[in-house]
Amino acid sequence: MAPETLNMVALALGVAGFGCFGWPILQRINGRAPAEQPGSGKSLRSPLWWAGFLLTIAAIFLQRMASQQAAGL
């Protein structure tokens, strides 16, 4: 795959990952997410948060692959 294509895919994955990270936070700020009791042990790390984490890791990996391919040209 061309480095430019890998860069675009990495950018798309990064944006999607950031959206997955930010959505639960925006829900909580807007008051749409249920409030948690202090000390309940729950956090913002929902399945959506983990999806954002994995998408961000994939974006970083693809970005490194693209930069290595571009350096080799």
N, CA, C and O atoms as a GROMACS GRO file, in nm:
protein
  292
    1MET      N    1   0.085  -0.117   0.000
    1MET     CA    2   0.000   0.000   0.000
    1MET      C    3   0.090   0.124   0.000
    1MET      O    4   0.196   0.125   0.064
    2ALA      N    5   0.049   0.225  -0.070
    2ALA     CA    6   0.127   0.348  -0.082
    2ALA      C    7   0.131   0.422   0.051
    2ALA      O    8   0.034   0.418   0.127
    3PRO      N    9   0.241   0.491   0.080
    3PRO     CA   10   0.250   0.565   0.206
    3PRO      C   11   0.141   0.670   0.223
    3PRO      O   12   0.095   0.695   0.334
    4GLU      N   13   0.100   0.732   0.112
    4GLU     CA   14  -0.006   0.833   0.121
    4GLU      C   15  -0.138   0.770   0.164
    4GLU      O   16  -0.214   0.828   0.242
    5THR      N   17  -0.165   0.651   0.111
    5THR     CA   18  -0.287   0.580   0.148
    5THR      C   19  -0.284   0.540   0.294
    5THR      O   20  -0.383   0.554   0.365
    6LEU      N   21  -0.169   0.489   0.339
    6LEU     CA   22  -0.156   0.452   0.480
    6LEU      C   23  -0.174   0.573   0.570
    6LEU      O   24  -0.234   0.562   0.677
    7ASN      N   25  -0.122   0.687   0.528
    7ASN     CA   26  -0.140   0.809   0.606
    7ASN      C   27  -0.288   0.846   0.618
    7ASN      O   28  -0.334   0.885   0.726
    8MET      N   29  -0.362   0.834   0.508
    8MET     CA   30  -0.504   0.868   0.511
    8MET      C   31  -0.583   0.770   0.598
    8MET      O   32  -0.672   0.811   0.672
    9VAL      N   33  -0.551   0.642   0.589
    9VAL     CA   34  -0.618   0.543   0.672
    9VAL      C   35  -0.586   0.567   0.820
    9VAL      O   36  -0.673   0.558   0.906
   10ALA      N   37  -0.458   0.598   0.847
   10ALA     CA   38  -0.418   0.627   0.985
   10ALA      C   39  -0.491   0.750   1.038
   10ALA      O   40  -0.532   0.752   1.154
   11LEU      N   41  -0.506   0.851   0.956
   11LEU     CA   42  -0.578   0.972   0.998
   11LEU      C   43  -0.724   0.940   1.028
   11LEU      O   44  -0.779   0.986   1.127
   12ALA      N   45  -0.787   0.860   0.941
   12ALA     CA   46  -0.927   0.823   0.964
   12ALA      C   47  -0.943   0.742   1.092
   12ALA      O   48  -1.036   0.765   1.169
   13LEU      N   49  -0.852   0.648   1.116
   13LEU     CA   50  -0.859   0.569   1.239
   13LEU      C   51  -0.835   0.657   1.362
   13LEU      O   52  -0.898   0.638   1.465
   14GLY      N   53  -0.744   0.752   1.349
   14GLY     CA   54  -0.717   0.844   1.460
   14GLY      C   55  -0.838   0.930   1.494
   14GLY      O   56  -0.869   0.951   1.611
   15VAL      N   57  -0.906   0.979   1.392
   15VAL     CA   58  -1.025   1.061   1.414
   15VAL      C   59  -1.136   0.977   1.478
   15VAL      O   60  -1.203   1.021   1.570
   16ALA      N   61  -1.154   0.855   1.426
   16ALA     CA   62  -1.255   0.766   1.484
   16ALA      C   63  -1.221   0.731   1.629
   16ALA      O   64  -1.309   0.727   1.715
   17GLY      N   65  -1.093   0.706   1.655
   17GLY     CA   66  -1.051   0.675   1.791
   17GLY      C   67  -1.073   0.792   1.885
   17GLY      O   68  -1.118   0.774   1.998
   18PHE      N   69  -1.042   0.912   1.838
   18PHE     CA   70  -1.063   1.031   1.921
   18PHE      C   71  -1.212   1.050   1.950
   18PHE      O   72  -1.250   1.089   2.060
   19GLY      N   73  -1.295   1.023   1.848
   19GLY     CA   74  -1.440   1.033   1.869
   19GLY      C   75  -1.490   0.934   1.973
   19GLY      O   76  -1.576   0.966   2.055
   20CYS      N   77  -1.435   0.812   1.969
   20CYS     CA   78  -1.475   0.711   2.068
   20CYS      C   79  -1.429   0.750   2.208
   20CYS      O   80  -1.499   0.725   2.306
   21PHE      N   81  -1.311   0.812   2.218
   21PHE     CA   82  -1.264   0.860   2.348
   21PHE      C   83  -1.351   0.973   2.400
   21PHE      O   84  -1.388   0.976   2.517
   22GLY      N   85  -1.384   1.065   2.311
   22GLY     CA   86  -1.453   1.186   2.354
   22GLY      C   87  -1.601   1.173   2.376
   22GLY      O   88  -1.658   1.250   2.453
   23TRP      N   89  -1.666   1.078   2.311
   23TRP     CA   90  -1.812   1.067   2.321
   23TRP      C   91  -1.860   1.047   2.464
   23TRP      O   92  -1.951   1.119   2.506
   24PRO      N   93  -1.805   0.952   2.542
   24PRO     CA   94  -1.853   0.937   2.681
   24PRO      C   95  -1.829   1.063   2.765
   24PRO      O   96  -1.908   1.095   2.854
   25ILE      N   97  -1.720   1.132   2.738
   25ILE     CA   98  -1.691   1.255   2.812
   25ILE      C   99  -1.794   1.362   2.778
   25ILE      O  100  -1.844   1.430   2.867
   26LEU      N  101  -1.825   1.377   2.649
   26LEU     CA  102  -1.927   1.475   2.610
   26LEU      C  103  -2.063   1.439   2.666
   26LEU      O  104  -2.139   1.527   2.706
   27GLN      N  105  -2.096   1.310   2.670
   27GLN     CA  106  -2.223   1.268   2.729
   27GLN      C  107  -2.230   1.307   2.876
   27GLN      O  108  -2.333   1.354   2.923
   28ARG      N  109  -2.122   1.288   2.947
   28ARG     CA  110  -2.119   1.322   3.090
   28ARG      C  111  -2.128   1.473   3.110
   28ARG      O  112  -2.198   1.519   3.200
   29ILE      N  113  -2.057   1.549   3.028
   29ILE     CA  114  -2.060   1.695   3.041
   29ILE      C  115  -2.199   1.750   3.014
   29ILE      O  116  -2.246   1.840   3.083
   30ASN      N  117  -2.266   1.694   2.914
   30ASN     CA  118  -2.401   1.741   2.878
   30ASN      C  119  -2.508   1.687   2.970
   30ASN      O  120  -2.625   1.726   2.958
   31GLY      N  121  -2.473   1.600   3.063
   31GLY     CA  122  -2.569   1.548   3.158
   31GLY      C  123  -2.654   1.434   3.106
   31GLY      O  124  -2.755   1.400   3.168
   32ARG      N  125  -2.617   1.375   2.995
   32ARG     CA  126  -2.695   1.266   2.939
   32ARG      C  127  -2.654   1.130   2.993
   32ARG      O  128  -2.730   1.034   2.986
   33ALA      N  129  -2.533   1.122   3.045
   33ALA     CA  130  -2.487   0.995   3.103
   33ALA      C  131  -2.527   0.992   3.250
   33ALA      O  132  -2.529   1.096   3.315
   34PRO      N  133  -2.559   0.874   3.302
   34PRO     CA  134  -2.597   0.867   3.444
   34PRO      C  135  -2.481   0.904   3.534
   34PRO      O  136  -2.366   0.868   3.508
   35ALA      N  137  -2.512   0.975   3.639
   35ALA     CA  138  -2.409   1.015   3.735
   35ALA      C  139  -2.364   0.894   3.816
   35ALA      O  140  -2.443   0.806   3.848
   36GLU      N  141  -2.237   0.892   3.847
   36GLU     CA  142  -2.182   0.782   3.925
   36GLU      C  143  -2.168   0.824   4.071
   36GLU      O  144  -2.144   0.940   4.102
   37GLN      N  145  -2.185   0.728   4.158
   37GLN     CA  146  -2.164   0.755   4.299
   37GLN      C  147  -2.014   0.762   4.326
   37GLN      O  148  -1.939   0.681   4.272
   38PRO      N  149  -1.970   0.855   4.409
   38PRO     CA  150  -1.827   0.862   4.441
   38PRO      C  151  -1.780   0.730   4.505
   38PRO      O  152  -1.846   0.675   4.593
   39GLY      N  153  -1.667   0.681   4.457
   39GLY     CA  154  -1.611   0.558   4.512
   39GLY      C  155  -1.676   0.432   4.459
   39GLY      O  156  -1.656   0.324   4.515
   40SER      N  157  -1.755   0.442   4.350
   40SER     CA  158  -1.823   0.324   4.298
   40SER      C  159  -1.728   0.232   4.222
   40SER      O  160  -1.761   0.116   4.197
   41GLY      N  161  -1.612   0.282   4.185
   41GLY     CA  162  -1.516   0.202   4.110
   41GLY      C  163  -1.540   0.205   3.960
   41GLY      O  164  -1.460   0.150   3.884
   42LYS      N  165  -1.648   0.268   3.917
   42LYS     CA  166  -1.675   0.280   3.774
   42LYS      C  167  -1.598   0.399   3.718
   42LYS      O  168  -1.564   0.492   3.791
   43SER      N  169  -1.573   0.394   3.590
   43SER     CA  170  -1.504   0.505   3.527
   43SER      C  171  -1.559   0.523   3.386
   43SER      O  172  -1.657   0.458   3.348
   44LEU      N  173  -1.497   0.608   3.310
   44LEU     CA  174  -1.539   0.633   3.172
   44LEU      C  175  -1.491   0.522   3.078
   44LEU      O  176  -1.514   0.530   2.958
   45ARG      N  177  -1.426   0.422   3.130
   45ARG     CA  178  -1.369   0.318   3.043
   45ARG      C  179  -1.476   0.216   3.002
   45ARG      O  180  -1.475   0.102   3.047
   46SER      N  181  -1.564   0.260   2.919
   46SER     CA  182  -1.670   0.176   2.864
   46SER      C  183  -1.614   0.099   2.744
   46SER      O  184  -1.500   0.120   2.706
   47PRO      N  185  -1.694   0.011   2.686
   47PRO     CA  186  -1.648  -0.055   2.563
   47PRO      C  187  -1.615   0.044   2.451
   47PRO      O  188  -1.526   0.019   2.370
   48LEU      N  189  -1.686   0.156   2.448
   48LEU     CA  190  -1.656   0.258   2.348
   48LEU      C  191  -1.518   0.318   2.373
   48LEU      O  192  -1.446   0.348   2.278
   49TRP      N  193  -1.481   0.337   2.499
   49TRP     CA  194  -1.349   0.389   2.533
   49TRP      C  195  -1.241   0.292   2.485
   49TRP      O  196  -1.140   0.334   2.428
   50TRP      N  197  -1.263   0.162   2.508
   50TRP     CA  198  -1.165   0.062   2.465
   50TRP      C  199  -1.156   0.057   2.312
   50TRP      O  200  -1.047   0.038   2.258
   51ALA      N  201  -1.268   0.075   2.243
   51ALA     CA  202  -1.264   0.079   2.097
   51ALA      C  203  -1.180   0.198   2.050
   51ALA      O  204  -1.101   0.186   1.956
   52GLY      N  205  -1.196   0.312   2.115
   52GLY     CA  206  -1.116   0.429   2.082
   52GLY      C  207  -0.968   0.405   2.108
   52GLY      O  208  -0.883   0.449   2.030
   53PHE      N  209  -0.938   0.337   2.216
   53PHE     CA  210  -0.800   0.305   2.249
   53PHE      C  211  -0.738   0.217   2.140
   53PHE      O  212  -0.627   0.244   2.094
   54LEU      N  213  -0.810   0.112   2.099
   54LEU     CA  214  -0.758   0.022   1.997
   54LEU      C  215  -0.746   0.090   1.861
   54LEU      O  216  -0.650   0.066   1.788
   55LEU      N  217  -0.842   0.174   1.827
   55LEU     CA  218  -0.833   0.247   1.701
   55LEU      C  219  -0.714   0.343   1.700
   55LEU      O  220  -0.649   0.360   1.597
   56THR      N  221  -0.687   0.404   1.812
   56THR     CA  222  -0.574   0.495   1.821
   56THR      C  223  -0.442   0.420   1.809
   56THR      O  224  -0.349   0.467   1.743
   57ILE      N  225  -0.432   0.303   1.873
   57ILE     CA  226  -0.312   0.221   1.861
   57ILE      C  227  -0.292   0.179   1.716
   57ILE      O  228  -0.179   0.183   1.665
   58ALA      N  229  -0.400   0.138   1.648
   58ALA     CA  230  -0.390   0.099   1.507
   58ALA      C  231  -0.345   0.217   1.421
   58ALA      O  232  -0.266   0.199   1.329
   59ALA      N  233  -0.396   0.337   1.451
   59ALA     CA  234  -0.356   0.456   1.375
   59ALA      C  235  -0.208   0.485   1.393
   59ALA      O  236  -0.139   0.518   1.296
   60ILE      N  237  -0.158   0.473   1.514
   60ILE     CA  238  -0.016   0.496   1.539
   60ILE      C  239   0.069   0.394   1.465
   60ILE      O  240   0.170   0.429   1.405
   61PHE      N  241   0.027   0.268   1.468
   61PHE     CA  242   0.098   0.161   1.399
   61PHE      C  243   0.104   0.187   1.248
   61PHE      O  244   0.210   0.175   1.187
   62LEU      N  245  -0.010   0.223   1.188
   62LEU     CA  246  -0.014   0.251   1.045
   62LEU      C  247   0.068   0.375   1.010
   62LEU      O  248   0.131   0.379   0.904
   63GLN      N  249   0.067   0.474   1.096
   63GLN     CA  250   0.147   0.595   1.070
   63GLN      C  251   0.295   0.562   1.069
   63GLN      O  252   0.370   0.613   0.986
   64ARG      N  253   0.338   0.477   1.160
   64ARG     CA  254   0.480   0.436   1.162
   64ARG      C  255   0.516   0.356   1.038
   64ARG      O  256   0.624   0.372   0.982
   65MET      N  257   0.424   0.268   0.995
   65MET     CA  258   0.450   0.192   0.873
   65MET      C  259   0.462   0.285   0.753
   65MET      O  260   0.550   0.266   0.669
   66ALA      N  261   0.376   0.384   0.745
   66ALA     CA  262   0.379   0.478   0.633
   66ALA      C  263   0.508   0.558   0.634
   66ALA      O  264   0.567   0.581   0.528
   67SER      N  265   0.552   0.601   0.750
   67SER     CA  266   0.676   0.681   0.754
   67SER      C  267   0.797   0.597   0.718
   67SER      O  268   0.891   0.648   0.657
   68GLN      N  269   0.797   0.470   0.757
   68GLN     CA  270   0.908   0.382   0.720
   68GLN      C  271   0.910   0.356   0.570
   68GLN      O  272   1.017   0.351   0.510
   69GLN      N  273   0.792   0.338   0.510
   69GLN     CA  274   0.786   0.317   0.366
   69GLN      C  275   0.828   0.441   0.290
   69GLN      O  276   0.896   0.432   0.188
   70ALA      N  277   0.788   0.557   0.339
   70ALA     CA  278   0.825   0.682   0.272
   70ALA      C  279   0.975   0.706   0.283
   70ALA      O  280   1.034   0.761   0.190
   71ALA      N  281   1.035   0.668   0.393
   71ALA     CA  282   1.180   0.687   0.410
   71ALA      C  283   1.258   0.593   0.319
   71ALA      O  284   1.370   0.626   0.277
   72GLY      N  285   1.201   0.478   0.288
   72GLY     CA  286   1.269   0.381   0.204
   72GLY      C  287   1.261   0.412   0.056
   72GLY      O  288   1.333   0.350  -0.023
   73LEU      N  289   1.174   0.505   0.015
   73LEU     CA  290   1.161   0.538  -0.127
   73LEU      C  291   1.271   0.622  -0.178
   73LEU      O  292   1.273   0.657  -0.296
   0.00000   0.00000   0.00000
